[in-house]
């Protein structure tokens, strides 16, 4: 890297830079900003005819003050629910912009000719159709021209690409719903068995006995009662549940690693069967393809936004929250939550860059920091007041960070996500510009030469790559990018086709939260909660034993039970409801949407509950 480049700006990005001080008519003094770009394109939002409370009666009288610690998805979700009910809310956020891991970031030095800077992100955003809490919030964020607010900015992918290396045929998996699913009330285990066997027979090279065994394991989980899931299957690794160690490499790659590491950055060898089976196999795949338990009749399995995340969602959200009276203290680091006499008495904060400490005060406090940061702010007295806080030390986080490649030519690859099944770094990706129907990439971003953005995510940072033989953590930033590009080409440039070329790549961007790569102590400030066995029993509830202290974040125990934006939003709803209960408020409680439970399987689960109490295995469990 050269000295003039910021730490998160690549050397080959130099080719993207325009003049050092490019004039921008929208911003005095030159340069550009995403927010001003939004205003110039008519995407900025205000209070529209949808109203400011979404039909929820505000009942906080007199209005109480709430400090929300953290401006990510959980913090902003809590702020919206509270503001709609008349609370005075201040959000304290570490970064200078809102959204946490979901926000977009300008790539420095890339704007020219009145365009916005190239958009960078921590990693691509994915909104599965089974998300229901988050889209409910998005509907209540006004956007001009969208009857359903920000939710109207979602676009559906129509297929997924399971890309194979070494010349093996790729699998294009259609994401459209089953055209003739069983009518409600007629879904049976045998129908599911036949459909799964057909898919595995057509799309894989699995031996017949391995495919049959896996389908049998899916039926075991589908018909297991809640008690068995929360005890036996929560404590059983997915790898062991499907007996991956005894099966072929193809079986382990497709049904072990491909369903866990590549999708939720957790290892099949340790991932909770309850989480993998309930969320990925059932909610995402089975019920998604059947169109059950989805976010409305128009919801599809795979949805993404129609512009960079902050443009399509976070900036309109901020505008709406400000219109509701929410205040923001950006660039503020939460240092310690102070506890005395059975209550939170204040929170010690400081400006992120060289500011003096100060203590903020409110009537209630919602801790919406990521767990790896939140638990550092809980002192011994607070931990003693509620033992579930100490159990959060056992929760595990891991790296799942993306790199955005800016390309000279449109390269959509597939109209949906790409899963590079054989990549040692468990790479997933998506071509983004194809979904940005309100944007022309070359016209709106950078210096006009980049026409597409391939956003790729590395989920496995601890296995050697194919280029340098080093893990991602051991590589320098440039080596990480080169290795990732090589793994993408290895998966996509085969079977006689060339999808990616070195000449087509203009530059790249990686979240600056990743530091120290190639050195003795690499760090990632934006990690992701993972789900090893037993995690469920260490996850706290939103309600704590401290009457004015509440938790929100994707580590809080929720029905969705997955580190996700949906889990973050659901946890915020739980936190607000707990706060309303603590006050004895008569305000309407936040609605909570749970994962779909097919009614046809409830009798089988009741049978399994009896068998579980008697110490017997599930009816379909043949070992």
Coordinates of C-alpha atoms in Angstrom, one line a residue:
X1 CA 0.0 0.0 0.0
X2 CA 1.1 3.6 -0.6
X3 CA 1.1 6.3 2.0
X4 CA -1.7 8.3 0.4
X5 CA -4.2 5.5 0.8
X6 CA -6.3 5.1 3.9
X7 CA -5.8 1.8 5.8
X8 CA -9.0 0.2 4.3
X9 CA -8.2 1.3 0.8
X10 CA -6.4 -1.1 -1.5
X11 CA -3.4 -0.4 -3.7
X12 CA -5.2 -1.5 -6.8
X13 CA -7.9 1.0 -5.8
X14 CA -5.5 3.8 -6.8
X15 CA -6.7 3.2 -10.3
X16 CA -10.2 4.3 -9.1
X17 CA -9.2 7.7 -7.7
X18 CA -10.2 10.9 -9.4
X19 CA -8.6 14.3 -8.8
X20 CA -7.6 14.9 -5.2
X21 CA -10.3 17.6 -4.9
X22 CA -13.0 16.7 -7.3
X23 CA -15.7 19.5 -7.4
X24 CA -19.1 18.4 -6.3
X25 CA -22.0 20.9 -6.8
X26 CA -23.9 19.2 -4.0
X27 CA -21.2 19.7 -1.4
X28 CA -19.4 23.0 -0.8
X29 CA -15.7 22.7 -1.0
X30 CA -15.6 19.6 -3.2
X31 CA -15.9 15.9 -2.4
X32 CA -19.2 14.1 -2.0
X33 CA -21.2 12.3 0.6
X34 CA -23.8 9.6 0.5
X35 CA -26.4 11.6 2.4
X36 CA -26.1 14.6 0.1
X37 CA -26.2 12.2 -2.9
X38 CA -29.5 10.8 -1.5
X39 CA -30.9 14.3 -1.3
X40 CA -29.9 15.0 -4.8
X41 CA -31.5 11.8 -6.2
X42 CA -34.8 12.2 -4.2
X43 CA -34.2 9.3 -1.9
X44 CA -34.0 11.2 1.3
X45 CA -37.0 10.7 3.5
X46 CA -39.0 12.7 5.9
X47 CA -42.4 12.4 7.7
X48 CA -44.9 11.3 5.1
X49 CA -48.6 10.7 5.1
X50 CA -48.0 7.3 6.8
X51 CA -47.8 9.3 10.0
X52 CA -45.2 9.3 12.7
X53 CA -46.3 6.5 15.0
X54 CA -47.4 3.8 12.6
X55 CA -50.8 3.8 14.3
X56 CA -49.4 3.0 17.8
X57 CA -50.8 5.1 20.6
X58 CA -48.1 6.9 22.6
X59 CA -48.7 6.3 26.3
X60 CA -45.6 7.5 28.1
X61 CA -47.0 10.3 30.2
X62 CA -45.0 12.2 31.3
X63 CA -42.4 11.2 28.7
X64 CA -39.6 9.2 30.2
X65 CA -36.0 9.4 28.9
X66 CA -34.4 6.2 27.5
X67 CA -30.7 5.9 26.6
X68 CA -30.2 3.3 23.9
X69 CA -26.6 2.2 23.8
X70 CA -25.7 1.2 20.3
X71 CA -26.9 2.4 16.9
X72 CA -27.0 -0.9 15.0
X73 CA -30.2 -2.7 13.9
X74 CA -31.2 -3.6 17.5
X75 CA -30.6 -0.1 18.8
X76 CA -32.5 1.6 16.0
X77 CA -35.3 -0.9 16.2
X78 CA -35.7 -0.2 20.0
X79 CA -35.5 3.5 19.4
X80 CA -38.3 3.4 16.8
X81 CA -40.6 1.3 19.0
X82 CA -40.0 3.6 22.0
X83 CA -40.3 6.8 20.1
X84 CA -43.6 5.6 18.6
X85 CA -44.8 5.3 22.2
X86 CA -43.8 8.8 23.2
X87 CA -40.5 8.2 25.0
X88 CA -37.6 10.6 24.7
X89 CA -34.8 8.5 23.2
X90 CA -31.1 9.2 22.7
X91 CA -29.0 6.7 20.8
X92 CA -25.3 6.6 21.6
X93 CA -23.3 5.1 18.8
X94 CA -19.5 4.4 18.5
X95 CA -19.2 5.2 14.8
X96 CA -20.0 8.5 13.1
X97 CA -22.8 6.8 11.1
X98 CA -25.7 4.6 12.2
X99 CA -26.4 1.0 11.2
X100 CA -23.6 -1.0 12.8
X101 CA -22.5 -3.9 10.6
X102 CA -25.4 -3.2 8.3
X103 CA -24.3 0.3 7.3
X104 CA -22.7 1.3 4.0
X105 CA -19.4 3.1 4.0
X106 CA -18.0 5.5 1.4
X107 CA -14.7 4.3 -0.2
X108 CA -12.4 7.3 0.3
X109 CA -11.0 9.1 -2.7
X110 CA -13.2 7.4 -5.3
X111 CA -15.7 10.1 -6.2
X112 CA -15.3 12.2 -9.3
X113 CA -17.5 14.1 -11.8
X114 CA -20.2 14.8 -9.3
X115 CA -20.8 11.1 -8.5
X116 CA -21.0 9.6 -5.0
X117 CA -18.1 7.6 -3.7
X118 CA -18.0 3.9 -4.4
X119 CA -20.2 2.1 -1.8
X120 CA -18.5 -0.2 0.6
X121 CA -20.0 -2.5 3.3
X122 CA -19.0 -4.9 6.0
X123 CA -20.7 -7.6 3.8
X124 CA -23.8 -8.0 1.7
X125 CA -27.2 -7.8 3.3
X126 CA -29.6 -10.8 3.0
X127 CA -33.3 -10.7 4.0
X128 CA -34.8 -14.2 3.9
X129 CA -38.5 -14.5 3.4
X130 CA -39.0 -16.0 6.8
X131 CA -37.9 -12.6 8.4
X132 CA -41.1 -11.1 9.7
X133 CA -40.2 -8.8 12.6
X134 CA -37.7 -6.8 10.7
X135 CA -39.9 -6.2 7.6
X136 CA -42.7 -5.1 9.9
X137 CA -40.4 -2.4 11.2
X138 CA -39.2 -1.6 7.6
X139 CA -42.9 -1.0 6.5
X140 CA -43.1 1.8 9.1
X141 CA -40.1 3.7 7.7
X142 CA -41.5 6.1 5.0
X143 CA -40.0 6.2 1.6
X144 CA -41.4 8.5 -1.2
X145 CA -43.3 6.3 -3.7
X146 CA -43.3 3.2 -1.6
X147 CA -46.7 2.3 0.0
X148 CA -44.9 -0.2 2.3
X149 CA -41.9 2.1 3.1
X150 CA -38.4 0.7 3.2
X151 CA -39.7 -2.8 2.7
X152 CA -40.6 -1.8 -0.8
X153 CA -36.9 -1.5 -1.5
X154 CA -36.4 -5.2 -1.2
X155 CA -35.8 -7.2 -4.4
X156 CA -36.0 -11.0 -4.8
X157 CA -33.2 -13.3 -6.1
X158 CA -34.6 -16.0 -8.4
X159 CA -31.9 -18.6 -8.0
X160 CA -28.8 -19.6 -6.0
X161 CA -25.6 -20.8 -7.6
X162 CA -23.7 -23.6 -5.8
X163 CA -20.4 -23.2 -7.5
X164 CA -18.0 -26.2 -7.6
X165 CA -14.2 -26.1 -8.2
X166 CA -12.0 -28.3 -10.3
X167 CA -14.3 -28.3 -13.3
X168 CA -17.2 -29.9 -11.5
X169 CA -20.7 -28.9 -12.8
X170 CA -22.3 -26.1 -10.8
X171 CA -25.8 -26.4 -9.4
X172 CA -28.3 -23.6 -10.2
X173 CA -31.0 -24.0 -7.6
X174 CA -34.2 -22.1 -8.4
X175 CA -35.6 -20.2 -5.5
X176 CA -39.2 -19.9 -6.7
X177 CA -41.7 -21.6 -4.5
X178 CA -43.0 -25.1 -5.2
X179 CA -45.7 -24.6 -7.8
X180 CA -48.1 -27.2 -6.4
X181 CA -47.3 -27.5 -2.6
X182 CA -49.6 -29.7 -0.5
X183 CA -52.7 -27.9 0.7
X184 CA -52.7 -26.7 4.3
X185 CA -53.4 -29.7 6.5
X186 CA -52.1 -32.3 4.0
X187 CA -48.3 -31.9 4.4
X188 CA -46.8 -35.3 5.4
X189 CA -43.4 -36.6 6.3
X190 CA -43.5 -38.9 3.2
X191 CA -44.1 -36.0 0.9
X192 CA -41.2 -34.1 2.4
X193 CA -39.0 -37.2 2.2
X194 CA -39.8 -37.7 -1.5
X195 CA -39.1 -34.0 -2.4
X196 CA -35.8 -33.9 -0.6
X197 CA -34.6 -37.2 -2.1
X198 CA -35.5 -35.9 -5.6
X199 CA -33.5 -32.7 -5.1
X200 CA -30.5 -34.6 -3.7
X201 CA -30.7 -37.2 -6.5
X202 CA -30.8 -34.6 -9.3
X203 CA -28.4 -32.0 -7.9
X204 CA -25.7 -34.0 -6.2
X205 CA -23.4 -37.0 -6.5
X206 CA -24.4 -38.4 -3.1
X207 CA -24.6 -42.1 -2.8
X208 CA -28.3 -43.1 -2.4
X209 CA -27.9 -44.5 1.1
X210 CA -26.3 -41.2 2.3
X211 CA -29.1 -39.1 0.8
X212 CA -31.7 -41.3 2.4
X213 CA -29.9 -41.1 5.8
X214 CA -29.8 -37.3 5.6
X215 CA -33.5 -37.0 4.7
X216 CA -34.3 -39.3 7.6
X217 CA -32.4 -37.0 10.0
X218 CA -34.3 -34.0 8.7
X219 CA -37.6 -35.9 9.5
X220 CA -36.3 -36.6 13.0
X221 CA -35.8 -32.9 13.6
X222 CA -39.0 -31.9 12.0
X223 CA -41.0 -34.1 14.3
X224 CA -39.0 -33.5 17.5
X225 CA -40.8 -31.8 20.4
X226 CA -39.6 -28.5 21.8
X227 CA -38.1 -30.2 24.9
X228 CA -36.0 -32.6 22.8
X229 CA -34.8 -29.7 20.6
X230 CA -33.8 -27.5 23.5
X231 CA -32.0 -30.2 25.4
X232 CA -30.9 -33.1 23.2
X233 CA -30.5 -31.3 19.9
X234 CA -29.2 -28.1 21.3
X235 CA -26.4 -30.1 22.9
X236 CA -25.7 -32.2 19.7
X237 CA -23.4 -30.8 17.0
X238 CA -24.9 -30.8 13.5
X239 CA -21.9 -32.7 12.3
X240 CA -22.7 -35.5 14.7
X241 CA -26.4 -35.4 14.1
X242 CA -26.0 -36.1 10.4
X243 CA -23.0 -38.5 11.0
X244 CA -20.9 -36.4 8.6
X245 CA -17.6 -38.0 9.8
X246 CA -18.8 -41.4 8.5
X247 CA -19.9 -40.2 5.2
X248 CA -18.3 -39.2 1.9
X249 CA -16.5 -35.9 1.2
X250 CA -19.4 -34.8 -1.0
X251 CA -21.8 -35.3 1.9
X252 CA -19.6 -33.4 4.3
X253 CA -19.2 -30.5 1.8
X254 CA -22.8 -30.2 0.8
X255 CA -24.7 -31.0 4.0
X256 CA -22.2 -30.2 6.7
X257 CA -20.0 -27.3 5.8
X258 CA -22.2 -25.9 3.1
X259 CA -25.2 -25.5 5.4
X260 CA -23.3 -24.0 8.3
X261 CA -20.0 -22.3 7.7
X262 CA -20.9 -20.8 4.4
X263 CA -24.3 -19.5 5.6
X264 CA -23.9 -18.5 9.2
X265 CA -20.2 -18.6 9.9
X266 CA -20.4 -21.4 12.4
X267 CA -18.6 -24.8 12.1
X268 CA -20.7 -27.9 11.5
X269 CA -18.5 -29.8 13.8
X270 CA -19.7 -27.7 16.7
X271 CA -22.9 -25.9 15.5
X272 CA -26.1 -26.6 17.5
X273 CA -28.4 -29.0 15.7
X274 CA -31.4 -27.1 17.0
X275 CA -30.2 -23.9 15.4
X276 CA -29.2 -25.4 12.0
X277 CA -32.2 -27.6 11.7
X278 CA -34.8 -25.2 12.9
X279 CA -33.7 -22.0 11.1
X280 CA -31.6 -23.1 8.0
X281 CA -33.2 -26.4 7.1
X282 CA -36.8 -25.7 8.1
X283 CA -37.5 -21.9 8.1
X284 CA -35.2 -20.9 5.3
X285 CA -35.4 -23.9 2.9
X286 CA -38.4 -26.1 3.5
X287 CA -41.1 -23.6 4.5
X288 CA -39.6 -21.0 2.2
X289 CA -40.0 -23.2 -0.8
X290 CA -43.5 -24.0 0.3
X291 CA -44.4 -20.4 0.9
X292 CA -45.3 -20.9 4.5
X293 CA -44.5 -18.6 7.4
X294 CA -43.3 -15.9 5.0
X295 CA -43.4 -12.2 5.2
X296 CA -46.5 -11.8 3.1
X297 CA -47.6 -13.4 -0.1
X298 CA -45.0 -11.6 -2.2
X299 CA -42.1 -12.6 0.0
X300 CA -39.4 -14.9 -1.6
X301 CA -36.6 -16.9 0.0
X302 CA -33.8 -14.6 -1.0
X303 CA -34.2 -10.8 -0.9
X304 CA -31.7 -8.0 -1.1
X305 CA -32.0 -4.2 -1.2
X306 CA -32.2 -2.2 -4.4
X307 CA -29.3 0.1 -3.5
X308 CA -26.4 0.3 -1.0
X309 CA -27.8 -0.5 2.4
X310 CA -27.6 3.0 3.9
X311 CA -29.2 4.6 0.9
X312 CA -32.0 2.1 0.7
X313 CA -32.6 1.6 4.5
X314 CA -30.4 3.2 7.1
X315 CA -30.6 6.8 6.0
X316 CA -34.4 6.8 5.6
X317 CA -34.5 5.2 9.0
X318 CA -32.4 7.9 10.6
X319 CA -34.5 10.6 9.0
X320 CA -37.7 9.0 10.2
X321 CA -36.4 8.6 13.8
X322 CA -35.3 12.2 13.9
X323 CA -38.8 13.2 12.8
X324 CA -40.0 11.2 15.8
X325 CA -37.7 13.2 18.1
X326 CA -35.0 10.6 18.5
X327 CA -31.6 12.2 19.2
X328 CA -28.2 10.8 18.3
X329 CA -24.8 11.1 20.0
X330 CA -22.5 9.7 17.3
X331 CA -18.8 9.0 17.7
X332 CA -19.5 8.1 21.3
X333 CA -17.9 5.1 23.1
X334 CA -19.8 3.4 25.9
X335 CA -17.2 2.6 28.6
X336 CA -19.1 1.4 31.7
X337 CA -22.7 1.0 32.8
X338 CA -22.8 2.2 36.4
X339 CA -24.8 0.3 38.9
X340 CA -25.7 1.1 42.5
X341 CA -28.6 0.4 44.9
X342 CA -30.3 -2.0 42.6
X343 CA -30.5 0.3 39.6
X344 CA -28.5 1.7 36.7
X345 CA -27.5 5.1 37.9
X346 CA -25.7 6.3 34.7
X347 CA -23.4 5.3 31.8
X348 CA -19.9 6.6 31.5
X349 CA -19.1 7.5 27.9
X350 CA -16.4 9.4 26.0
X351 CA -15.9 10.7 22.5
X352 CA -14.4 8.0 20.4
X353 CA -11.4 10.1 19.5
X354 CA -9.7 11.7 22.4
X355 CA -12.8 13.0 24.3
X356 CA -13.1 13.4 28.0
X357 CA -15.3 11.0 30.0
X358 CA -18.8 12.0 31.0
X359 CA -21.7 10.3 32.6
X360 CA -25.1 10.3 30.9
X361 CA -28.4 9.8 32.8
X362 CA -31.8 8.5 31.8
X363 CA -34.8 6.8 33.4
X364 CA -34.2 3.6 31.5
X365 CA -31.3 2.0 29.6
X366 CA -31.4 -0.3 26.7
X367 CA -28.0 -2.0 26.0
X368 CA -27.9 -2.6 22.3
X369 CA -24.2 -3.2 21.9
X370 CA -22.8 -6.3 20.2
X371 CA -22.1 -8.9 22.9
X372 CA -18.3 -8.7 22.6
X373 CA -18.5 -5.0 23.4
X374 CA -21.5 -5.0 25.8
X375 CA -20.0 -7.5 28.3
X376 CA -16.9 -5.2 28.7
X377 CA -19.2 -2.5 30.0
X378 CA -20.8 -4.6 32.7
X379 CA -18.9 -4.2 36.0
X380 CA -18.7 -6.8 38.8
X381 CA -21.6 -5.2 40.8
X382 CA -23.9 -5.3 37.8
X383 CA -22.9 -8.9 36.9
X384 CA -23.7 -9.9 40.5
X385 CA -27.1 -8.3 40.3
X386 CA -28.0 -10.6 37.3
X387 CA -26.1 -13.9 36.8
X388 CA -27.2 -14.2 33.2
X389 CA -24.9 -11.3 32.3
X390 CA -21.9 -13.3 33.5
X391 CA -23.0 -16.3 31.4
X392 CA -22.6 -14.1 28.3
X393 CA -18.9 -14.5 28.7
X394 CA -19.4 -18.0 27.3
X395 CA -20.9 -16.8 24.1
X396 CA -18.7 -17.2 21.1
X397 CA -18.1 -14.7 18.2
X398 CA -16.2 -15.3 15.0
X399 CA -15.1 -13.5 11.9
X400 CA -17.4 -13.2 8.9
X401 CA -16.2 -10.2 6.8
X402 CA -16.6 -9.2 3.2
X403 CA -14.6 -7.7 0.4
X404 CA -16.2 -5.7 -2.4
X405 CA -14.7 -6.0 -5.8
X406 CA -15.4 -3.2 -8.3
X407 CA -15.5 -4.4 -11.9
X408 CA -15.2 -2.7 -15.3
X409 CA -18.0 -4.7 -16.9
X410 CA -21.4 -5.9 -15.5
X411 CA -20.8 -9.4 -14.1
X412 CA -24.1 -10.6 -12.4
X413 CA -23.1 -14.3 -12.5
X414 CA -26.5 -15.4 -11.2
X415 CA -29.7 -13.6 -10.2
X416 CA -29.1 -14.4 -6.5
X417 CA -26.4 -15.5 -4.2
X418 CA -23.3 -17.6 -4.9
X419 CA -22.1 -20.3 -2.6
X420 CA -18.5 -21.5 -3.4
X421 CA -18.9 -24.9 -1.9
X422 CA -15.4 -26.1 -2.3
X423 CA -13.6 -22.9 -1.3
X424 CA -11.4 -23.4 1.8
X425 CA -12.5 -20.0 3.1
X426 CA -16.2 -20.8 2.7
X427 CA -16.8 -18.0 0.3
X428 CA -20.2 -16.6 -0.6
X429 CA -20.9 -13.7 -3.0
X430 CA -23.5 -11.7 -4.9
X431 CA -23.4 -9.4 -7.9
X432 CA -25.1 -6.3 -6.5
X433 CA -25.7 -3.9 -9.4
X434 CA -28.2 -6.1 -11.0
X435 CA -30.6 -5.5 -8.1
X436 CA -30.0 -1.8 -7.9
X437 CA -32.8 -0.9 -10.3
X438 CA -32.9 2.7 -9.2
X439 CA -29.1 3.2 -9.9
X440 CA -26.8 3.2 -12.8
X441 CA -23.5 2.1 -11.2
X442 CA -21.2 3.9 -13.6
X443 CA -23.3 7.1 -13.7
X444 CA -23.9 7.3 -9.9
X445 CA -20.7 6.0 -8.3
X446 CA -16.9 6.5 -8.4
X447 CA -15.3 8.0 -11.5
X448 CA -17.6 6.3 -14.0
X449 CA -15.4 3.3 -14.8
X450 CA -16.8 0.8 -12.4
X451 CA -20.0 -0.8 -13.7
X452 CA -20.6 -3.5 -11.1
X453 CA -19.7 -4.6 -7.6
X454 CA -19.2 -8.3 -6.7
X455 CA -19.6 -8.5 -2.9
X456 CA -17.9 -11.6 -1.4
X457 CA -17.8 -12.8 2.2
X458 CA -15.1 -14.9 3.9
X459 CA -16.7 -17.1 6.6
X460 CA -13.7 -19.3 7.3
X461 CA -10.6 -17.4 8.6
X462 CA -8.7 -20.3 10.0
X463 CA -8.0 -22.7 7.1
X464 CA -5.2 -22.4 4.6
X465 CA -6.0 -21.0 1.2
X466 CA -5.1 -22.1 -2.3
X467 CA -2.7 -19.3 -3.2
X468 CA -0.4 -18.8 -0.2
X469 CA -1.1 -21.8 1.9
X470 CA -2.0 -19.4 4.8
X471 CA -5.1 -18.8 6.8
X472 CA -6.9 -15.5 6.2
X473 CA -5.9 -14.2 9.6
X474 CA -2.2 -14.9 8.7
X475 CA -2.4 -13.0 5.4
X476 CA -1.9 -9.3 4.9
X477 CA -4.8 -7.3 3.5
X478 CA -3.5 -7.5 0.0
X479 CA -2.9 -11.3 0.4
X480 CA -6.4 -11.8 1.7
X481 CA -7.8 -10.0 -1.4
X482 CA -5.6 -11.9 -3.8
X483 CA -6.5 -15.2 -2.1
X484 CA -10.2 -14.5 -2.1
X485 CA -10.1 -13.5 -5.8
X486 CA -8.3 -16.7 -6.6
X487 CA -10.9 -18.8 -4.8
X488 CA -13.7 -17.0 -6.6
X489 CA -12.1 -17.6 -9.9
X490 CA -11.5 -21.3 -9.0
X491 CA -15.2 -21.7 -8.4
X492 CA -16.6 -19.6 -11.2
X493 CA -14.0 -20.0 -14.0
X494 CA -14.4 -23.6 -15.0
X495 CA -16.4 -25.9 -17.3
X496 CA -15.1 -23.9 -20.3
X497 CA -16.2 -20.5 -19.2
X498 CA -14.3 -17.5 -17.8
X499 CA -16.5 -15.3 -15.6
X500 CA -13.9 -13.3 -13.7
X501 CA -10.7 -11.8 -15.2
X502 CA -7.9 -9.9 -13.5
X503 CA -8.1 -7.1 -16.1
X504 CA -11.7 -6.5 -15.3
X505 CA -11.0 -5.8 -11.6
X506 CA -10.6 -2.1 -10.8
X507 CA -10.3 -2.2 -7.0
X508 CA -11.6 -3.5 -3.7
X509 CA -12.8 -2.5 -0.3
X510 CA -12.6 -4.2 3.1
X511 CA -14.2 -3.0 6.3
X512 CA -11.7 -0.9 8.3
X513 CA -12.9 -2.7 11.4
X514 CA -10.4 -5.5 10.4
X515 CA -6.9 -4.5 11.5
X516 CA -3.5 -6.0 12.0
X517 CA -3.8 -8.6 9.2
X518 CA -0.5 -10.3 8.6
X519 CA 0.8 -9.3 12.0
X520 CA 0.9 -11.1 15.4
X521 CA -2.5 -9.9 16.6
X522 CA -5.1 -9.4 13.9
X523 CA -8.3 -7.8 15.2
X524 CA -11.9 -7.5 13.9
X525 CA -14.1 -5.1 15.8
X526 CA -17.2 -6.3 14.0
X527 CA -17.6 -10.0 14.7
X528 CA -20.6 -12.3 14.5
X529 CA -22.2 -14.4 17.2
X530 CA -21.9 -18.1 16.3
X531 CA -23.9 -21.1 17.6
X532 CA -21.8 -23.9 19.1
X533 CA -23.7 -26.5 21.1
X534 CA -25.2 -25.2 24.3
X535 CA -25.2 -21.6 23.2
X536 CA -28.9 -21.3 23.8
X537 CA -28.6 -21.8 27.5
X538 CA -26.1 -19.0 27.8
X539 CA -28.1 -16.4 25.9
X540 CA -29.7 -13.8 28.2
X541 CA -33.3 -12.6 28.1
X542 CA -34.1 -9.0 27.2
X543 CA -35.5 -8.5 30.7
X544 CA -32.8 -8.3 33.4
X545 CA -33.1 -8.4 37.2
X546 CA -32.3 -4.7 37.2
X547 CA -35.6 -2.9 36.8
X548 CA -34.3 -0.1 34.5
X549 CA -31.9 -2.1 32.4
X550 CA -32.7 -4.1 29.3
X551 CA -30.8 -6.0 26.6
X552 CA -31.2 -5.9 22.8
X553 CA -28.9 -7.6 20.3
X554 CA -28.7 -10.7 18.2
X555 CA -27.1 -12.5 21.2
X556 CA -30.3 -12.1 23.3
X557 CA -32.6 -15.1 23.4
X558 CA -35.3 -14.9 20.8
X559 CA -37.5 -17.2 18.9
X560 CA -35.5 -16.9 15.7
X561 CA -32.4 -18.1 17.6
X562 CA -29.9 -16.9 14.9
X563 CA -27.3 -14.1 14.8
X564 CA -29.1 -12.0 12.3
X565 CA -30.8 -8.7 11.7
X566 CA -34.1 -10.5 12.3
X567 CA -32.8 -11.6 15.7
X568 CA -31.6 -8.1 16.5
X569 CA -35.0 -6.6 15.7
X570 CA -36.9 -9.2 17.6
X571 CA -34.7 -8.7 20.7
X572 CA -35.4 -5.0 20.6
X573 CA -39.1 -5.7 20.6
X574 CA -38.7 -7.9 23.7
X575 CA -36.6 -5.2 25.4
X576 CA -39.3 -2.5 24.7
X577 CA -42.1 -4.8 26.0
X578 CA -40.1 -5.5 29.1
X579 CA -39.6 -1.8 29.7
X580 CA -43.3 -1.2 29.2
X581 CA -44.0 -3.9 31.7
X582 CA -41.6 -2.5 34.2
X583 CA -43.4 0.9 34.0
X584 CA -46.8 -0.6 34.1
X585 CA -47.5 1.3 30.9
X586 CA -50.8 0.9 29.0
X587 CA -49.1 1.5 25.7
X588 CA -49.6 -1.2 23.0
X589 CA -46.9 -3.9 23.2
X590 CA -44.6 -4.6 20.3
X591 CA -45.9 -7.4 18.1
X592 CA -43.7 -10.5 18.0
X593 CA -43.6 -12.8 15.0
X594 CA -42.4 -16.4 15.6
X595 CA -41.0 -19.0 13.2
X596 CA -43.6 -21.0 11.4
X597 CA -44.8 -24.3 12.9
X598 CA -46.6 -26.5 10.4
X599 CA -49.9 -27.6 12.0
X600 CA -49.6 -31.1 10.4
X601 CA -46.5 -31.8 12.5
X602 CA -47.9 -30.8 15.9
X603 CA -49.5 -34.3 16.6
X604 CA -46.2 -35.9 15.8
X605 CA -44.4 -33.5 18.1
X606 CA -46.9 -34.3 20.9
X607 CA -46.1 -38.0 20.4
X608 CA -42.4 -37.2 20.6
X609 CA -42.9 -35.3 23.8
X610 CA -44.3 -38.4 25.4
X611 CA -41.4 -40.5 24.0
X612 CA -38.9 -38.0 25.2
X613 CA -40.2 -38.0 28.7
X614 CA -40.0 -41.8 28.7
X615 CA -36.4 -41.7 27.5
X616 CA -37.2 -43.1 24.1
X617 CA -35.9 -41.8 20.7
X618 CA -37.9 -40.0 18.1
X619 CA -40.2 -42.2 16.1
X620 CA -38.1 -41.5 12.9
X621 CA -34.8 -41.9 14.7
X622 CA -33.3 -45.1 13.4
X623 CA -29.8 -44.3 14.7

